[in-house]
XYZ file of C-alpha atoms in Angstrom:
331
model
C 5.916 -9.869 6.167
C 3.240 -10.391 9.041
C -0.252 -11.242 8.407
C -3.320 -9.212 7.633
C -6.228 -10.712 9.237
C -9.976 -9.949 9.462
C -11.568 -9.837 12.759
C -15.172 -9.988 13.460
C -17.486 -10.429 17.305
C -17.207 -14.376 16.312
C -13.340 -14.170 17.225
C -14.123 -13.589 20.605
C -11.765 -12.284 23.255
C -8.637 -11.147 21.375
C -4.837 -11.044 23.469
C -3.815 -8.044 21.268
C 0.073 -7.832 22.933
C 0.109 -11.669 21.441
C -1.878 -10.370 18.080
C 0.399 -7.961 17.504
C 3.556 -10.019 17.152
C 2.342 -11.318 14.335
C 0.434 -9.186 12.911
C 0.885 -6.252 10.262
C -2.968 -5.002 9.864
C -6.066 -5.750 10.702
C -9.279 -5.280 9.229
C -12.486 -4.598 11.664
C -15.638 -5.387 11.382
C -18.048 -2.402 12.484
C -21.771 -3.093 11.361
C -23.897 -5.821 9.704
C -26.230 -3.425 7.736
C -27.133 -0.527 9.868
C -29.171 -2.297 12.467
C -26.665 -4.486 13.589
C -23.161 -2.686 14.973
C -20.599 -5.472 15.825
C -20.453 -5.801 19.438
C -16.509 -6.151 19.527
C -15.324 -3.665 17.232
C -14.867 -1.150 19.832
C -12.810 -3.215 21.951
C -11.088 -4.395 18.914
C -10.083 -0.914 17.976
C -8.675 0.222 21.893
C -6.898 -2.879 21.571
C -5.063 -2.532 18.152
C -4.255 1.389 19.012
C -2.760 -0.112 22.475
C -0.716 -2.286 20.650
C 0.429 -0.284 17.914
C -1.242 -2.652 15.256
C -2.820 -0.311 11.580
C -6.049 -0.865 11.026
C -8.724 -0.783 8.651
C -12.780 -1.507 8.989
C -15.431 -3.045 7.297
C -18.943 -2.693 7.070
C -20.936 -5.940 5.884
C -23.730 -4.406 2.986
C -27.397 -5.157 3.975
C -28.566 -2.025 1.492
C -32.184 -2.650 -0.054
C -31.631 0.403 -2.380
C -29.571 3.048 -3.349
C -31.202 5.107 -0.928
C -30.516 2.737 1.733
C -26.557 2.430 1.326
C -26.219 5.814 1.562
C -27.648 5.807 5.180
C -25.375 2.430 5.788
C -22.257 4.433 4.581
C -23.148 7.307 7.142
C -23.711 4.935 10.097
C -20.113 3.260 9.263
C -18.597 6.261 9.559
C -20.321 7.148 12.632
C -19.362 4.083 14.257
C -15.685 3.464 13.074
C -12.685 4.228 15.363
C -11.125 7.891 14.458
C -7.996 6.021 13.950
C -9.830 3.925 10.926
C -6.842 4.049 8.136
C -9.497 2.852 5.354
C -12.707 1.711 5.250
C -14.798 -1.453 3.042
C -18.052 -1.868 2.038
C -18.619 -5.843 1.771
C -21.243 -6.339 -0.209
C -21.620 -10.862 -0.604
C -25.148 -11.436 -0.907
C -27.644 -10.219 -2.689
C -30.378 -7.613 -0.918
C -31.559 -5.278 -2.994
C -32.816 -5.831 -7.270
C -29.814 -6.816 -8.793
C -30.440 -4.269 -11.546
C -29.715 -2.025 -8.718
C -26.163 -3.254 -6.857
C -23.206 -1.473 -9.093
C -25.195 1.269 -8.492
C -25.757 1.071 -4.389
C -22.678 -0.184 -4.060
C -21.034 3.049 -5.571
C -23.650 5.046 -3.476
C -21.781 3.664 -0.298
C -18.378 4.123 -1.777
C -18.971 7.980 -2.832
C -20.221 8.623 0.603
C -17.000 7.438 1.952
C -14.918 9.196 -0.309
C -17.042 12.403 0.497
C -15.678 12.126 3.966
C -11.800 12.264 2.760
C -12.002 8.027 3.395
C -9.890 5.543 1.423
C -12.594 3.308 0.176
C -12.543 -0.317 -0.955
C -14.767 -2.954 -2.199
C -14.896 -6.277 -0.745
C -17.146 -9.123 -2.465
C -17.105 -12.789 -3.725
C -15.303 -14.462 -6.257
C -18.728 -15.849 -8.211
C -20.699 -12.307 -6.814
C -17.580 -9.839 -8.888
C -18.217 -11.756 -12.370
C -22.346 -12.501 -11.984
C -23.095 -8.957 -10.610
C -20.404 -6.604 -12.648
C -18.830 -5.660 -9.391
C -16.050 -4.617 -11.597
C -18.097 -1.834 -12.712
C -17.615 -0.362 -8.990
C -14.795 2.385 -8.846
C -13.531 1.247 -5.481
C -9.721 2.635 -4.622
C -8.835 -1.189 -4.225
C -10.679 -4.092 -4.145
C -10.505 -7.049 -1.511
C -11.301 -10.790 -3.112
C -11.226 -13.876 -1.314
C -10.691 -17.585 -2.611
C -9.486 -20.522 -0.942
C -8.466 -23.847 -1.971
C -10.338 -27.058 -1.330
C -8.500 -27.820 1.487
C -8.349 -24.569 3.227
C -5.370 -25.362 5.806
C -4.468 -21.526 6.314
C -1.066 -21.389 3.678
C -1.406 -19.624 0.916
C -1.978 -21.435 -2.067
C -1.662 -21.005 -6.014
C -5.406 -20.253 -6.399
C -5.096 -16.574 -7.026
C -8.945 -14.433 -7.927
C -9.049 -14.305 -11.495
C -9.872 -10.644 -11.291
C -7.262 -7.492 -10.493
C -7.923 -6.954 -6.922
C -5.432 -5.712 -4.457
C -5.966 -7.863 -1.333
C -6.852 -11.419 -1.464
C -8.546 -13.679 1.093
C -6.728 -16.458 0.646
C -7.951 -18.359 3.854
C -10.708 -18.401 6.125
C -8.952 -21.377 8.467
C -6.013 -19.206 9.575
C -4.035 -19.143 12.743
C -2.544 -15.950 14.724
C -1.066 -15.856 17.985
C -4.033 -14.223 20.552
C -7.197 -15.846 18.958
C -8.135 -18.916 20.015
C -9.876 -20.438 16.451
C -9.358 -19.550 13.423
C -9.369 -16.371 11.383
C -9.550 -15.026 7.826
C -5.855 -14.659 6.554
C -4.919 -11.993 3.571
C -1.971 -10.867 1.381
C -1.403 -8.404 -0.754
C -1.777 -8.706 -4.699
C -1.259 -5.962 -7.120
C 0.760 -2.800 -6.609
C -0.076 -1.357 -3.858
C 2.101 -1.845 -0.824
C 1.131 -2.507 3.028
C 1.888 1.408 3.540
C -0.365 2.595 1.017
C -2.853 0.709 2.725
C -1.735 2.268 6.583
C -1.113 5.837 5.262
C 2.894 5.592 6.121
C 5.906 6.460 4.466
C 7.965 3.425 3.497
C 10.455 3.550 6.164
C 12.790 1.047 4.090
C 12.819 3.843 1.505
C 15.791 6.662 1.885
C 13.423 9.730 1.239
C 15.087 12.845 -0.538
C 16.752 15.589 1.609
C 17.530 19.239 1.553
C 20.785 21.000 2.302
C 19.902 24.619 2.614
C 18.374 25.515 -1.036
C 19.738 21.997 -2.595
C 17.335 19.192 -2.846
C 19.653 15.530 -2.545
C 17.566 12.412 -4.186
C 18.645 9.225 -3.188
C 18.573 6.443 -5.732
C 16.284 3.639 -5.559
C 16.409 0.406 -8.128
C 13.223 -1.205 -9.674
C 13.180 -5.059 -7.945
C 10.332 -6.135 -10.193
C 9.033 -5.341 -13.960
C 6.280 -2.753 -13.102
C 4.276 -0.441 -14.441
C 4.929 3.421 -14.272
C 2.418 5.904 -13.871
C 1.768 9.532 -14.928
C 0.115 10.816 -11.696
C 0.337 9.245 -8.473
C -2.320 6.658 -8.147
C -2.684 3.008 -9.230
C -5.413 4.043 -12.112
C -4.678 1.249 -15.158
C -5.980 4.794 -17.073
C -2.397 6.446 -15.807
C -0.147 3.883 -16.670
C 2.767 4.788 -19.209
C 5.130 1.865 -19.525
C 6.110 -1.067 -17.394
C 9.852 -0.274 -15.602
C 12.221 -3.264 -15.772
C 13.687 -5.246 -12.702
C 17.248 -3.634 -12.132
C 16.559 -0.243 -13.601
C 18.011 2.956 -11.229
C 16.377 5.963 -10.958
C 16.489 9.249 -8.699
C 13.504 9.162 -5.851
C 11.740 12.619 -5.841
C 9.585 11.444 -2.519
C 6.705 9.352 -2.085
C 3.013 10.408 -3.151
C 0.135 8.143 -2.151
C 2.314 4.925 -1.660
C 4.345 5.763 -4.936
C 7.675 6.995 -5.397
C 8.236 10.070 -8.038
C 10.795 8.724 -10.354
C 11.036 11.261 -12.818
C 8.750 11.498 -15.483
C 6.045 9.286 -13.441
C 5.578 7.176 -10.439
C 6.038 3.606 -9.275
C 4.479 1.825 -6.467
C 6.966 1.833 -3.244
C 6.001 -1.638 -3.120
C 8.649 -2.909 -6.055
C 11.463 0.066 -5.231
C 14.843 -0.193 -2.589
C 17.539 2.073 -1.677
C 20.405 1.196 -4.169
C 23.929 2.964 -5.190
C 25.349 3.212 -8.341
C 29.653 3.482 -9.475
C 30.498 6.451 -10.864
C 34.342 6.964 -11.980
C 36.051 10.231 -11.760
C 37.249 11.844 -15.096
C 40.082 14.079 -13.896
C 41.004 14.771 -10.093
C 38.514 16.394 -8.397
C 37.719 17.424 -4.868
C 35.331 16.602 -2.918
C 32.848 19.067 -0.734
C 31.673 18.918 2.543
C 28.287 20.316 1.615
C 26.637 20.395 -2.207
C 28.865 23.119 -3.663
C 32.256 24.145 -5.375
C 33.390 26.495 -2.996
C 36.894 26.297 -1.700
C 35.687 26.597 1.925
C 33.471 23.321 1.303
C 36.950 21.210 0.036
C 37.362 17.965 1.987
C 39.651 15.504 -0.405
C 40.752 15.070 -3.873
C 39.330 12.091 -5.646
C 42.116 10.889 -8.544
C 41.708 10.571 -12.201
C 40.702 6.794 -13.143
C 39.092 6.063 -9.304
C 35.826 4.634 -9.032
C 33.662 5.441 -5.890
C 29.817 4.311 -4.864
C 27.479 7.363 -5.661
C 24.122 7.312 -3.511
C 22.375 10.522 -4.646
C 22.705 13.268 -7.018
C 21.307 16.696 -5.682
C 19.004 19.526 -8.108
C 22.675 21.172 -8.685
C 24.115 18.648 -10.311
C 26.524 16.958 -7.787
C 26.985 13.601 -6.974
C 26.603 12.305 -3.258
C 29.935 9.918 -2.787
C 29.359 8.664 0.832
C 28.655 11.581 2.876
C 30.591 14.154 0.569
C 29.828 16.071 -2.580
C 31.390 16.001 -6.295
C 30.419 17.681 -9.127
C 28.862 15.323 -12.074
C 31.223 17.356 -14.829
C 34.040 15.092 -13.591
C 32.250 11.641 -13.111
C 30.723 8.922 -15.024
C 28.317 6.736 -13.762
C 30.046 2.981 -14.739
């Protein structure tokens, strides 16, 4: 995986062709409380779309009220690039009452959301547990925490809280920048796409042949958790899925793949096969049906063959042929 890196005015003139060899986001920084747009951000932007590098912005909180973050929240959205994938309220320090931050801070968010945006919360280690920032509904939250000595690797000093990205540097190096930079990974279930707004490409997505839907099987790689609707909400989870498992994919929603019964993150799922062993002879078909027209082979009693998909009328996909499940078994 490349890195995800924050990029502010105080990295100075970027080489983007270099950035971009090692990058796989970036995060900009628009605005430092309304009055203050970052001076860089749209030459950060032209460069990252030139270069084919995602990106996401960020807009440092100088709210003094509830009031206030609303007109913040509009001014971000005025400023950031049209090709913003999501967008971050960072909110560090401490500007308005603090009886009065959860509640700005989710003033921001809303406005965001209002707007169609992917919203996220980015704040401080000690800020989350002394200010209830955990009381923000964010749709992921951005921590950082380094170690003592901060050398850019990433390190075993994980935030205690769920978040979904963590800061795990602010010493960094990536090719194109001349000092350092804030270096990020991803923790928790969402994967990089989720955050870019693509569709795994690693993931086989299901087909259709004429009126016959074909879904591809994918295998859990880690124990993770299932959910009922296709978000990350801890409210929709159902039961944790165990490294190994095989199930059909019914597409990706959101950064999940439809499993059946629920979703899973794309982030723990890969193309897989299973071994299925033929019953009886059988033919195969050229396209997913019995008809005689369709026959390509006969499969013997007792064989065993590599099964990729199953299709919505109950065939099996054997490389790039058809069988009907009656005369199979999956091994």
């Amino acid at each position: 995986m490349g890195k995800i890196v924050d990029i502010s005015k105080w990295q100075g003139t970027i080489d983007f062709a270099k950035f971009a060899t090692e990058a796989d986001m970036a995060i900009v920084r628009v605005q430092y409380g309304s009055s203050t747009e970052d001076i860089k951000h749209k030459e950060y932007e032209a460069g990252l779309k030139a270069n084919g590098v995602p990106f996401g912005a960020y807009a440092y909180a100088r709210f003094v009220s509830v009031a206030d973050a609303k007109v913040e929240a509009q001014d971000f959205l005025a400023r950031a690039d049209a090709a913003t994938k999501f967008y971050v309220v960072d909110v560090e320090e401490l500007t308005c009452p603090a009886s009065e931050v959860v509640a700005a801070t989710q003033a921001f968010i809303d406005v965001l959301r209002s707007a169609g945006k992917k919203a996220g919360l980015y704040t401080g280690h000690s800020f989350y547990k002394t200010y209830n920032m955990g009381a923000v509904d964010a749709d992921f939250v951005w921590i950082p925490r380094y170690q003592t000595n901060d050398d850019g690797t990433i390190h075993q000093y994980v935030p205690d809280m769920p978040c979904d990205l963590w800061q795990y540097s602010q010493n960094g190096r990536i090719a194109g920048v001349a000092g350092a930079v804030d270096l990020n990974t991803l923790n928790g279930e969402k994967s990089l796409d989720w955050f870019t707004g693509k569709v795994s490409a690693s993931i086989t997505e299901p087909t259709a042949v004429g009126d016959v839907k074909v879904y591809p099987y994918v295998k859990i790689t880690a124990d993770v958790w299932m959910h009922s609707s296709p978000d990350f909400e801890v409210s929709t989870r159902v039961r944790v899925l165990k490294a190994g498992e095989i199930y059909k994919n019914y597409g990706e929603n959101n950064g999940l793949i439809g499993i059946g019964g629920g979703y899973v993150s794309a982030k723990y799922v890969e193309n897989t096969n299973q071994v299925a062993t033929t019953t009886s002879d059988v033919w195969t078909h050229s396209t997913p049906d019995t008809d005689v027209a369709s026959r390509v082979k006969v499969l013997s009693a007792g064989t065993s063959w590599k099964i990729y998909a199953e299709t919505s009328n109950n065939m099996f996909k054997v490389g790039g042929e058809y069988v009907s499940k009656s005369y199979m078994t999956i091994n």
